[in-house]
Short mmCIF file of C-alpha atoms in Angstrom, two decimals:
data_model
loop_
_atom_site.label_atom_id
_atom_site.label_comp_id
_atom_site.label_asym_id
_atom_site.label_seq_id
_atom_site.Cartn_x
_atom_site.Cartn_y
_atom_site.Cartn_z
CA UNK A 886 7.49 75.64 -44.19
CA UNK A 887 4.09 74.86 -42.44
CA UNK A 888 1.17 76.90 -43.32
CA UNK A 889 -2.56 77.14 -42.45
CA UNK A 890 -1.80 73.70 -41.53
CA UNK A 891 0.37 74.63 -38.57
CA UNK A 892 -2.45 74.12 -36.15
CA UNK A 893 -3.99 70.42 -37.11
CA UNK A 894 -2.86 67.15 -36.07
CA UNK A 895 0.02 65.97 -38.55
CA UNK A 896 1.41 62.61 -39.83
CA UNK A 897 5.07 63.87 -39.40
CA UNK A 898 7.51 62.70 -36.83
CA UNK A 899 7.44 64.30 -33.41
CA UNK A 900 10.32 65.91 -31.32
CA UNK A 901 9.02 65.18 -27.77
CA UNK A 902 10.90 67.50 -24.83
CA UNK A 903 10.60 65.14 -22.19
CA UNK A 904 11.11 66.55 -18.52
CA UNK A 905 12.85 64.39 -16.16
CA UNK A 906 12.57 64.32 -12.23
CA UNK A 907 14.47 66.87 -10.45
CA UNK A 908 15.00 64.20 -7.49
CA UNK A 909 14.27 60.61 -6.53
CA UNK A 910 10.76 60.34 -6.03
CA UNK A 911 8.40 58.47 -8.25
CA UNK A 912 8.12 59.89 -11.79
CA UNK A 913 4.81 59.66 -11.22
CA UNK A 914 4.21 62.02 -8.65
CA UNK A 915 5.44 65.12 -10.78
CA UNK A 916 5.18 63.39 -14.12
CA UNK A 917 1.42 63.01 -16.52
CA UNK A 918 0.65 59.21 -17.30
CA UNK A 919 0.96 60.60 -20.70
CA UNK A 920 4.27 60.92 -20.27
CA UNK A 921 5.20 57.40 -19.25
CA UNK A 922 3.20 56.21 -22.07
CA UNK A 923 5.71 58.06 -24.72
CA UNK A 924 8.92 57.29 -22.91
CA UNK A 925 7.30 53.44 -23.37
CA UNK A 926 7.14 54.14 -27.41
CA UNK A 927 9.67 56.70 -28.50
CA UNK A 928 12.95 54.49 -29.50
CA UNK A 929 15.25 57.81 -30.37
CA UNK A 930 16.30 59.78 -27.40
CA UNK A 931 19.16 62.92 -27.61
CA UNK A 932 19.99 63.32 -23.90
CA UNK A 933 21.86 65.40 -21.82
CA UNK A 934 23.57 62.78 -20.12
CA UNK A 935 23.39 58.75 -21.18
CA UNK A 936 23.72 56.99 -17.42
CA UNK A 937 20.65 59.03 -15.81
CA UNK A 938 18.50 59.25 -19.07
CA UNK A 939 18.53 55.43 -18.96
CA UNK A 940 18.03 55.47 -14.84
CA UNK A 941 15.18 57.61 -15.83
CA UNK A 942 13.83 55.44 -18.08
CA UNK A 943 13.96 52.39 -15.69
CA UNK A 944 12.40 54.60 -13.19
CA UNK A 945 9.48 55.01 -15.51
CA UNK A 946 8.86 51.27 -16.32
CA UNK A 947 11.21 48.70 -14.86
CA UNK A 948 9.69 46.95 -18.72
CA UNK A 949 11.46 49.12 -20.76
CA UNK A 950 13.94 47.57 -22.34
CA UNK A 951 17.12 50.18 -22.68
CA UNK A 952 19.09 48.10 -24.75
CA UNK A 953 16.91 48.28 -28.03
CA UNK A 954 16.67 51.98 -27.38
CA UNK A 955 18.80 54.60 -29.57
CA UNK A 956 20.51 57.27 -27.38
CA UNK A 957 22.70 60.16 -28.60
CA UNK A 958 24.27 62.57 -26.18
CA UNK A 959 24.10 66.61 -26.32
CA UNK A 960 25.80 68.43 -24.02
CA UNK A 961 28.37 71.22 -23.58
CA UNK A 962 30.70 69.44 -24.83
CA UNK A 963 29.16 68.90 -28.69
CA UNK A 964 30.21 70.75 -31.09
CA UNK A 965 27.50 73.37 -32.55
CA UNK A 966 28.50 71.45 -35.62
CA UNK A 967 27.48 67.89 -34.69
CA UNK A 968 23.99 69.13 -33.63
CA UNK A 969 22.20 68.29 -36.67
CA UNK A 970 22.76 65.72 -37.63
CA UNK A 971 21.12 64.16 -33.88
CA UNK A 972 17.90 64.66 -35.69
CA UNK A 973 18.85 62.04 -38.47
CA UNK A 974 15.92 59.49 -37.39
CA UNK A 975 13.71 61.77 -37.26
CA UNK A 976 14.30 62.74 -40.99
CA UNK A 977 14.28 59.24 -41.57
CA UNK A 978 10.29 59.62 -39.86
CA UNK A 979 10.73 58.63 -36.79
CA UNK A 980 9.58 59.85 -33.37
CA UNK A 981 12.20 61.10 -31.09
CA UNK A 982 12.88 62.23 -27.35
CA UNK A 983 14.83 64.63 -25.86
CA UNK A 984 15.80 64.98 -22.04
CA UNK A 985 17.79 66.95 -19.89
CA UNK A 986 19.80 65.88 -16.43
CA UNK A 987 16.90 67.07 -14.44
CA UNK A 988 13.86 69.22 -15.09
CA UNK A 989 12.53 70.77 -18.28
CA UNK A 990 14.47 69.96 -21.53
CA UNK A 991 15.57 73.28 -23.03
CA UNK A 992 15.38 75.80 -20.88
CA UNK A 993 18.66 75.34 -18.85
CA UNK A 994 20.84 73.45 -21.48
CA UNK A 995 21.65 73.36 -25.44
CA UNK A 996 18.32 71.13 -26.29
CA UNK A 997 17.56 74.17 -27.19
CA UNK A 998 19.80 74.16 -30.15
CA UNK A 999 18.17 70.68 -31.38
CA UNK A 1000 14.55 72.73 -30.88
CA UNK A 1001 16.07 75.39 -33.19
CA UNK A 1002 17.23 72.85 -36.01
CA UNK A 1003 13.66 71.13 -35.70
CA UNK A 1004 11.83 74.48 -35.82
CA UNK A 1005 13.83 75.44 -39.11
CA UNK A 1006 13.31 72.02 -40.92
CA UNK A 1007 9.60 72.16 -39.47
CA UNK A 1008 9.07 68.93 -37.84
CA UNK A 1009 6.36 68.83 -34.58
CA UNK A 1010 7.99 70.20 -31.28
CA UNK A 1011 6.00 68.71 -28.76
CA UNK A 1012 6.65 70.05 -24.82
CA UNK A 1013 5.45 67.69 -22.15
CA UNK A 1014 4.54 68.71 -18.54
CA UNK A 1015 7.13 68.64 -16.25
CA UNK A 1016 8.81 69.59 -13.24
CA UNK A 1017 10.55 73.11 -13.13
CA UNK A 1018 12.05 74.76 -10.69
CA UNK A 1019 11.49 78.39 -11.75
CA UNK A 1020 8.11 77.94 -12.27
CA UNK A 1021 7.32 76.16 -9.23
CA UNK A 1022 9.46 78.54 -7.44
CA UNK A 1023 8.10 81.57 -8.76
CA UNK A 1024 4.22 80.11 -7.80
CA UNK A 1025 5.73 79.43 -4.78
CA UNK A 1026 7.30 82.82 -3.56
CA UNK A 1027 4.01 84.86 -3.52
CA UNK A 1028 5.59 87.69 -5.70
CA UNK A 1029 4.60 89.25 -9.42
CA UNK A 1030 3.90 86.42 -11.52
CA UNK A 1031 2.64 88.62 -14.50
CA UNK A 1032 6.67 90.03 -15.02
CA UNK A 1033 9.02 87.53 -14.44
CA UNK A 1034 12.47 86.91 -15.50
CA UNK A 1035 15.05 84.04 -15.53
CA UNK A 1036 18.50 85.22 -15.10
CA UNK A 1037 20.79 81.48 -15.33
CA UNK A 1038 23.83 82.47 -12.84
CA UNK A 1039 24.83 85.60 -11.40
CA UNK A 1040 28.28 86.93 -13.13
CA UNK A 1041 31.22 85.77 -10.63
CA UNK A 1042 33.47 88.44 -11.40
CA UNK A 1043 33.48 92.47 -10.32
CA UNK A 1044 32.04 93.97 -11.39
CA UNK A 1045 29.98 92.55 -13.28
CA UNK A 1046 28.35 90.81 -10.34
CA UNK A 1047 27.47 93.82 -8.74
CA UNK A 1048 26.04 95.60 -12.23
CA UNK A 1049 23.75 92.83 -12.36
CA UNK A 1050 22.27 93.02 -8.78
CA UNK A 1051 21.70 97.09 -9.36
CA UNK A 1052 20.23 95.73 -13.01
CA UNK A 1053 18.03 93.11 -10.77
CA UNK A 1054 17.00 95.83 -7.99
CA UNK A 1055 16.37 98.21 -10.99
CA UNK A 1056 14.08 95.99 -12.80
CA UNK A 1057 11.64 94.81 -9.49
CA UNK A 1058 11.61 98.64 -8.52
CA UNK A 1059 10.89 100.26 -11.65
CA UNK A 1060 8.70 97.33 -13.49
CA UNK A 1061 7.71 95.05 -10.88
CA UNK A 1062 9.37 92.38 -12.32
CA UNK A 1063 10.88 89.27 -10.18
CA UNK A 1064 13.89 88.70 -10.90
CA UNK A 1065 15.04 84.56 -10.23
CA UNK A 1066 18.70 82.84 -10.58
CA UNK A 1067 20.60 79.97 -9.26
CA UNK A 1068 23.83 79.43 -7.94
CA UNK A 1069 26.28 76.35 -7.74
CA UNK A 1070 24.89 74.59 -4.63
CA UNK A 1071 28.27 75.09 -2.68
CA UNK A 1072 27.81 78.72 -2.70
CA UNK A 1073 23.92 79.19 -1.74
CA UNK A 1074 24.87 79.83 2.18
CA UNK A 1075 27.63 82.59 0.99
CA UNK A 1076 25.01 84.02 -1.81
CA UNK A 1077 22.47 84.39 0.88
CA UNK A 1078 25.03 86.25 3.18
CA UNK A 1079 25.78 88.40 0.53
CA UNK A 1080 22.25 89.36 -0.80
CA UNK A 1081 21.46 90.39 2.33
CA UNK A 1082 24.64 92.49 2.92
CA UNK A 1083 24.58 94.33 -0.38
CA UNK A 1084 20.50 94.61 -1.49
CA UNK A 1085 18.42 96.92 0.94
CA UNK A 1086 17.05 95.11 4.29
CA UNK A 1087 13.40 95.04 2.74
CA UNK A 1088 14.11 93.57 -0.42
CA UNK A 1089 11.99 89.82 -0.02
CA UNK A 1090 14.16 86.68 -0.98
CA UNK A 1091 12.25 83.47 -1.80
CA UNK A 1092 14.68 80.52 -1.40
CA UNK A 1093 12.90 77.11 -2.75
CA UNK A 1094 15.23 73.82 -2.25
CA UNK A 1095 14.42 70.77 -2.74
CA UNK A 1096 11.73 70.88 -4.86
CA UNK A 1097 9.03 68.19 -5.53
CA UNK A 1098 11.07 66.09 -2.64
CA UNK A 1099 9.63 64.84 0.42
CA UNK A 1100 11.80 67.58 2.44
CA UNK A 1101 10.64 70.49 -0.43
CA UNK A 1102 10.53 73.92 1.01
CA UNK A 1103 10.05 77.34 -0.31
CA UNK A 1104 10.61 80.34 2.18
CA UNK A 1105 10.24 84.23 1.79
CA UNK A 1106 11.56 86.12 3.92
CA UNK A 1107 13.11 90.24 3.74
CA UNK A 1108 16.74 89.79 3.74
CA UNK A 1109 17.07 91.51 6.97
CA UNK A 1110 14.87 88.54 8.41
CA UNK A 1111 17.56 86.10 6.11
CA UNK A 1112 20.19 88.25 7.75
CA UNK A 1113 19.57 86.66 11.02
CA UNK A 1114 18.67 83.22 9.90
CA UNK A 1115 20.87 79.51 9.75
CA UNK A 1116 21.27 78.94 6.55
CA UNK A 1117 23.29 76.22 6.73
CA UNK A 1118 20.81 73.70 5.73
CA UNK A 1119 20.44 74.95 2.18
CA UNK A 1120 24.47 74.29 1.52
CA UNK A 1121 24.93 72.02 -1.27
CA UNK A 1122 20.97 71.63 -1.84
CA UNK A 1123 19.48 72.37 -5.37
CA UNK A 1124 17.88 75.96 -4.71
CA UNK A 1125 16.29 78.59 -6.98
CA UNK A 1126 16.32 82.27 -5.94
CA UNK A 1127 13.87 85.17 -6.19
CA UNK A 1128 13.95 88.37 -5.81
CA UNK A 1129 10.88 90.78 -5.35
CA UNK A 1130 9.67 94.09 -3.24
CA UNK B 475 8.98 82.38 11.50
CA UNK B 476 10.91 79.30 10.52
CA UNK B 477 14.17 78.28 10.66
CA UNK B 478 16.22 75.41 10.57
CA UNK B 479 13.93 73.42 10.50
CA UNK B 480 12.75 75.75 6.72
CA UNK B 481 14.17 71.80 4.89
CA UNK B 482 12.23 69.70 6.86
CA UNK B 483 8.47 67.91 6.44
CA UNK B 484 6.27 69.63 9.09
CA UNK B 485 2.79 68.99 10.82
CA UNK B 486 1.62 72.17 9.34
CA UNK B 487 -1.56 72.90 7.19
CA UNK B 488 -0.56 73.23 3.78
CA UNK B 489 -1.34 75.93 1.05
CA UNK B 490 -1.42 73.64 -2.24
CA UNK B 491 -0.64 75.23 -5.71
CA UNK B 492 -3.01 73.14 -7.76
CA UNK B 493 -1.94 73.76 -11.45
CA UNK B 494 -5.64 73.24 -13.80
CA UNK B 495 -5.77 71.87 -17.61
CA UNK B 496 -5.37 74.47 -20.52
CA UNK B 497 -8.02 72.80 -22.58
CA UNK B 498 -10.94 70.31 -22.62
CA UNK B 499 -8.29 67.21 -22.31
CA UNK B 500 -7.82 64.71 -19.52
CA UNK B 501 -6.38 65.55 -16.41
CA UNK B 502 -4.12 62.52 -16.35
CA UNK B 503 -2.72 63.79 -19.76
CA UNK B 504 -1.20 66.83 -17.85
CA UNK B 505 -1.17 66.18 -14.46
CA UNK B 506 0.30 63.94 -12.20
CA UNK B 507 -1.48 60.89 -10.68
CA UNK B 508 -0.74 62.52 -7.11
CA UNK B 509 -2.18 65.85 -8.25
CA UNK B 510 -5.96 64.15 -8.44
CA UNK B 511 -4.72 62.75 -5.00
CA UNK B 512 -4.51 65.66 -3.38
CA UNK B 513 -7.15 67.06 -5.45
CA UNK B 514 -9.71 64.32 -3.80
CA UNK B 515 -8.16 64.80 -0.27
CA UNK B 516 -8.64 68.24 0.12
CA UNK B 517 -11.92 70.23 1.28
CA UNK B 518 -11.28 74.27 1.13
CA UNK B 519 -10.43 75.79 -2.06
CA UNK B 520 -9.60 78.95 -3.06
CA UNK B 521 -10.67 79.79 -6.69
CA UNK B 522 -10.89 82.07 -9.26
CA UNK B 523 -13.82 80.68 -10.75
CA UNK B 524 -16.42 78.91 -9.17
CA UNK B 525 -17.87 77.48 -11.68
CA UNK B 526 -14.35 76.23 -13.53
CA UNK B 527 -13.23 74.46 -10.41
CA UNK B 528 -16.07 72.22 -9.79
CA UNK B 529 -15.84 71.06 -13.38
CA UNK B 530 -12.38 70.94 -13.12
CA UNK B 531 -12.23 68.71 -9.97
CA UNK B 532 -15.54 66.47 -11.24
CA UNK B 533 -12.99 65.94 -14.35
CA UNK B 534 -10.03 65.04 -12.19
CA UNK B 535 -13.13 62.61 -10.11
CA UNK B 536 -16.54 61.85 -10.80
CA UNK B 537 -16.61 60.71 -7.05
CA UNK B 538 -15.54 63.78 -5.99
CA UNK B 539 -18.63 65.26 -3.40
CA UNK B 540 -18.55 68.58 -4.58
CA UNK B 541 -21.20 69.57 -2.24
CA UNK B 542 -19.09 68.72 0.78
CA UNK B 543 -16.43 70.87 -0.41
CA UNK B 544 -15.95 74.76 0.64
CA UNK B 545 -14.82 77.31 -1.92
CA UNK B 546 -13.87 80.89 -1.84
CA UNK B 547 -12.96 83.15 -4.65
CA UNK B 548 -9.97 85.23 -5.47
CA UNK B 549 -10.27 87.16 -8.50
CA UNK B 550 -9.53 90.55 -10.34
CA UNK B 551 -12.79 91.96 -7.93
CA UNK B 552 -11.56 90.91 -4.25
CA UNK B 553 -10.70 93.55 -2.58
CA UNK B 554 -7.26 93.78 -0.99
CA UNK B 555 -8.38 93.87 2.47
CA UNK B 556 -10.37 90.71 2.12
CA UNK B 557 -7.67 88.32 0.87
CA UNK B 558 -6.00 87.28 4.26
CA UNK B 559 -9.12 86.15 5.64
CA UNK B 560 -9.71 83.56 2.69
CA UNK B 561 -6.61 81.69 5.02
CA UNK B 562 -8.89 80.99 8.06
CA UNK B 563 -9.21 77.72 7.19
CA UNK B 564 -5.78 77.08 7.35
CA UNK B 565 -5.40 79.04 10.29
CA UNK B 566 -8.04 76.15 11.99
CA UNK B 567 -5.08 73.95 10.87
CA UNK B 568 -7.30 73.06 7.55
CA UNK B 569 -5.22 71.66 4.30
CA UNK B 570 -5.96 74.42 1.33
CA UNK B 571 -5.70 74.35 -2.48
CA UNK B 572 -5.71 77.22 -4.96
CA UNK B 573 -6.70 76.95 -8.08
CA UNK B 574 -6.90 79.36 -11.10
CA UNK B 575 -9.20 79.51 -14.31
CA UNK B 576 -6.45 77.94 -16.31
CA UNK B 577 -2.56 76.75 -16.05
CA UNK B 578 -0.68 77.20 -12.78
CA UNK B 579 -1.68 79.40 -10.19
CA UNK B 580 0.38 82.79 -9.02
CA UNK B 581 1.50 82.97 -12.10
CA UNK B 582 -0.42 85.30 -14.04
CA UNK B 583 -3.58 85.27 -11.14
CA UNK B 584 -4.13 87.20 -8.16
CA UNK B 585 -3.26 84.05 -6.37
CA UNK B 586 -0.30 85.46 -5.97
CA UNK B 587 -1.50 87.71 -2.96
CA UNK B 588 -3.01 84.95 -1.00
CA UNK B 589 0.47 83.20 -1.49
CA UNK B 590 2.48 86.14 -0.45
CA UNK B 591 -0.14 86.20 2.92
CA UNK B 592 0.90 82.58 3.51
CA UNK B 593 4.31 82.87 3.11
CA UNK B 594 4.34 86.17 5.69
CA UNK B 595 2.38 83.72 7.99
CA UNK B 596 4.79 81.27 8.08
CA UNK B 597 2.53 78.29 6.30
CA UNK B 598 3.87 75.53 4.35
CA UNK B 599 3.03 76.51 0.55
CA UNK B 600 3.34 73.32 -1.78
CA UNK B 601 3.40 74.07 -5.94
CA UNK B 602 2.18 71.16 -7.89
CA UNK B 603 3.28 70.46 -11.09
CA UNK B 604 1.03 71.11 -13.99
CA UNK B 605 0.48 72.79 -17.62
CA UNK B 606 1.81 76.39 -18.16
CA UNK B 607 1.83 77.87 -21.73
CA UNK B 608 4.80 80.03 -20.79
CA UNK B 609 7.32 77.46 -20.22
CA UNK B 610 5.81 74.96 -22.61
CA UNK B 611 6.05 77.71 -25.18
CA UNK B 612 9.56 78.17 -23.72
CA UNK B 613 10.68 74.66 -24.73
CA UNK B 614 9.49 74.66 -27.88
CA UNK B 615 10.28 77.63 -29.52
CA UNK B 616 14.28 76.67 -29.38
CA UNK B 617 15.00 80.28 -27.94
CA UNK B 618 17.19 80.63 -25.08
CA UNK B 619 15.93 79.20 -22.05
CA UNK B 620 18.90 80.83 -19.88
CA UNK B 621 17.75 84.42 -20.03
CA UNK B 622 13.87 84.42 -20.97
CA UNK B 623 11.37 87.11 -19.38
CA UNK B 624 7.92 87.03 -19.34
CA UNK B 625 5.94 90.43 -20.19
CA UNK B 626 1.99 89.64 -19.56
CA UNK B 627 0.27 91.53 -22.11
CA UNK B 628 2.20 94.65 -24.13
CA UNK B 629 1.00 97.99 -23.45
CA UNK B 630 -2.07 98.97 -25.76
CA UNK B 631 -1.70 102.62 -26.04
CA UNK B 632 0.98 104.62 -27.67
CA UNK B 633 3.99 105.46 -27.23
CA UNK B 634 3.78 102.90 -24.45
CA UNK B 635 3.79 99.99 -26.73
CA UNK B 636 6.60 101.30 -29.08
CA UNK B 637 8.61 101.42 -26.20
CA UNK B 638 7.88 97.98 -24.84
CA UNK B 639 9.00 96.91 -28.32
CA UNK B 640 12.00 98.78 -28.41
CA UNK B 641 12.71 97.45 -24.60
CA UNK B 642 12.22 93.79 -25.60
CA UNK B 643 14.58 94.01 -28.77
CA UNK B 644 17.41 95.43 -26.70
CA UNK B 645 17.09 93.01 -24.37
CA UNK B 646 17.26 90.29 -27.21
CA UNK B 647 20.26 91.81 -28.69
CA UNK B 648 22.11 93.23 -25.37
CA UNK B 649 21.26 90.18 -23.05
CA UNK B 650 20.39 87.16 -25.41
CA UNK B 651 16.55 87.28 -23.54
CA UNK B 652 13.91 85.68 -24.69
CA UNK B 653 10.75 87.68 -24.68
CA UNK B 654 7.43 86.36 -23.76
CA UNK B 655 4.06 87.99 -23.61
CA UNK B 656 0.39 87.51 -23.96
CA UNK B 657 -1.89 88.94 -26.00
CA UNK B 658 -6.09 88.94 -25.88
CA UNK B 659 -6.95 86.32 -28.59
CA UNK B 660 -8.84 87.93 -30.94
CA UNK B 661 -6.26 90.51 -31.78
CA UNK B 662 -3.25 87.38 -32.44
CA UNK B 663 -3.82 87.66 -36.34
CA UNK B 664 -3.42 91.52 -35.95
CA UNK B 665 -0.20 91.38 -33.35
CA UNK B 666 1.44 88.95 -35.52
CA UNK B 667 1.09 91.63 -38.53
CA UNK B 668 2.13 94.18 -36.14
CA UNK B 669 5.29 92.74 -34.86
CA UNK B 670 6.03 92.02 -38.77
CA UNK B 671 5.45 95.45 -40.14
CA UNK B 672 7.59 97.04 -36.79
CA UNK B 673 10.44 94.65 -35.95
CA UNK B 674 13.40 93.73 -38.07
CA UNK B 675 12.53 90.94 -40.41
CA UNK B 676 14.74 88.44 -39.39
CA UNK B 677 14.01 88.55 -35.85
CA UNK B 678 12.29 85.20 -34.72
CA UNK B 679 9.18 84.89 -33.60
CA UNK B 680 7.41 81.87 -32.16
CA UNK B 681 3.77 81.08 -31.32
CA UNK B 682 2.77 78.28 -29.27
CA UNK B 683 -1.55 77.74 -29.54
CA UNK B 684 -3.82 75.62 -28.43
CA UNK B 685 -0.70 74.18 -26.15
CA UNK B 686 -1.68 70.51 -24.69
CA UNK B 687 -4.74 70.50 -27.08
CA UNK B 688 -4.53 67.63 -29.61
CA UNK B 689 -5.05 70.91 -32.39
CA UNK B 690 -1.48 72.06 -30.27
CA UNK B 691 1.35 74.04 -32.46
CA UNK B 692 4.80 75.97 -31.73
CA UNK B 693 5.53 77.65 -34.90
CA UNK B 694 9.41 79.17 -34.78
CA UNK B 695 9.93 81.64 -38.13
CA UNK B 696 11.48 84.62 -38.95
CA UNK B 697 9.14 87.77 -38.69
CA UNK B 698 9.39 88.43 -42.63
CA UNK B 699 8.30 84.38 -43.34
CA UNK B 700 5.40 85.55 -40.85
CA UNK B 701 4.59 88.34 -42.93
CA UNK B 702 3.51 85.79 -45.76
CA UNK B 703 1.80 83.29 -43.81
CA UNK B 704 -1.97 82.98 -43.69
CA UNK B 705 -2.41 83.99 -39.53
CA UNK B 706 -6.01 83.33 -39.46
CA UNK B 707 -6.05 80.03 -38.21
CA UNK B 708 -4.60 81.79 -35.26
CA UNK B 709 -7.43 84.06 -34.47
CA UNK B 710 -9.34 83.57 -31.30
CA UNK B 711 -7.18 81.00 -30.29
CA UNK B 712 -5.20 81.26 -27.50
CA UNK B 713 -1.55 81.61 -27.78
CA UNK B 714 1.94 82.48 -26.31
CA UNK B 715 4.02 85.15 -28.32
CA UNK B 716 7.96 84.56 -27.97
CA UNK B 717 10.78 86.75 -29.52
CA UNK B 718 14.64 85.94 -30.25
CA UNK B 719 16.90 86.34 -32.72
#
């Protein structure tokens, strides 16, 4: 257990969480130099998924050379079990990496659960800057930034679904809080529809696709307004919702 | 109002979400190269402090000619009524940038307003990437990054606080939400004592401080391992306060 020594510089081995870009454009543009320069010197990575950690990599510096690199995979599909052990090197001392598909390491997947072990055994945790979508959608939107909250996916089922968007409405009425989600691409033209059949005509929807691409946009509108839009450009594009009054 | 054409670049003057550093650190350590870009490209700003956004922008570039640049400021003391004039320059077809005292703006800044004034005009509003101690608290806490709400500060009169305590642990144990919140600095060593003495003792809490500073720490324990630990080190330091179980 750390002490008055948790805030100091320490010799111990670092857990670096290691955003990746959300799209194609150069790591550099949403990525700190500082950044590069540890994906350059870290040689243990635990990654989401092994064929676009090491694309990321390559995208970083065409030098680095993947094959002496040591990756480990955590995903869905790992048992709770086999967690942690993934932090072996670092018990061993060294410095290790972990990255997600796209975005911010653990906050939308189970690098979480590898932050947890690390927290318990009390090695460094060190977040780097990084692309996120809620964040930049939430600056984005215009709406209450001091009460926010990230809701993953709506239910799917009734009526569940529905007790969550009286729970959303609820919440931005009563505490001013925006309320954000996602939704599987395929389904952000039918989500739209449906926001703006069920919520009141007022309620303001920010819809931000694309993010940190060259055709990024981030539009807020009342759903009455969305009512009578074409949404059929944000079909199958990587969008974050809000909702606010 | 836009349409179809909402995914698409456009000719339009932009409203840039310029994101500033947390501490006395590089830029480049937390920002992207194409931040200071932008940052050297564009000539009307919109501020909460005048005096931290020239430094800020002669740290980003000593070249920068501050004197050729025009600022405005946003803060706690604008009045309503004057915000949507602080867009003329835009409205002359003039690139803008906002930028707040610290972290990314709209977040917990009334640069929210001017971007909710923007977005009802129908202007292109761009978020940067950059530093915020929410989500890089977030990430390295190990708490669930599905579900995770952000409070500001708690409520400093009673029963009001009590029941923002009570509210946040029901959401932990109902909803699996992380809870986030703020505190002013030189009451963290008291808070942390506070949310020892009124929580459960096994619920988790984590405090980020100092994030992106070399002296940076996230600290994950259980509220009754808190209860022993020497806090002081934490006073007058600025910090994120996160709660799980």
């Amino acid at each position: 257990m750390k002490n008055s020594s948790d805030i100091a510089a320490t010799g111990r081995p670092k857990l670096y969480l290691m955003p990746v870009t959300l799209c194609d454009g150069a790591p550099s543009d949403v990525l700190p130099a500082q950044n590069i320069d540890i994906a350059r010197r870290v040689k243990w990575f635990v990654v989401e998924n092994l064929r676009t950690a090491r694309r990321f990599l390559k995208r970083c510096d065409r030098e680095i050379d993947i094959d002496s690199l040591t990756f480990a995979e955590l995903n869905e599909h790992t048992p709770a079990a086999e967690i942690s052990k993934l932090l072996d090197p670092m018990r061993q001392g060294h410095d290790m990496a972990v990255m997600s598909e796209a975005g911010c390491p653990a906050i939308a997947d189970p690098g979480a659960d590898l932050v947890a072990v690390a927290q318990r055994e009390g090695f460094d945790v060190v977040p780097l800057v990084g692309p996120s979508s809620i964040l930049l959608g939430l600056m984005g939107s215009g709406f209450n930034g001091q009460s926010f909250c990230f809701n993953g996916y709506l239910p799917i089922e009734e009526p569940r679904r529905g007790a969550k968007l009286r729970e959303m409405m609820n919440r931005i009425n009563r505490e001013r809080q925006t309320q954000i989600f996602i939704e599987t691409p395929y389904r952000n033209t039918k989500l739209i529809a449906e926001l703006a059949s069920r919520l009141p005509g007022d309620t303001l929807l920010a819809v931000g696709c694309n993010l940190t691409s060259p055709t990024q946009s981030i539009v807020t509108r009342p759903l009455r307004q969305w009512a009578a839009t074409d949404t059929t450009p944000y079909n199958k594009v990587p969008c974050i919702f809000l909702l606010f009054n």
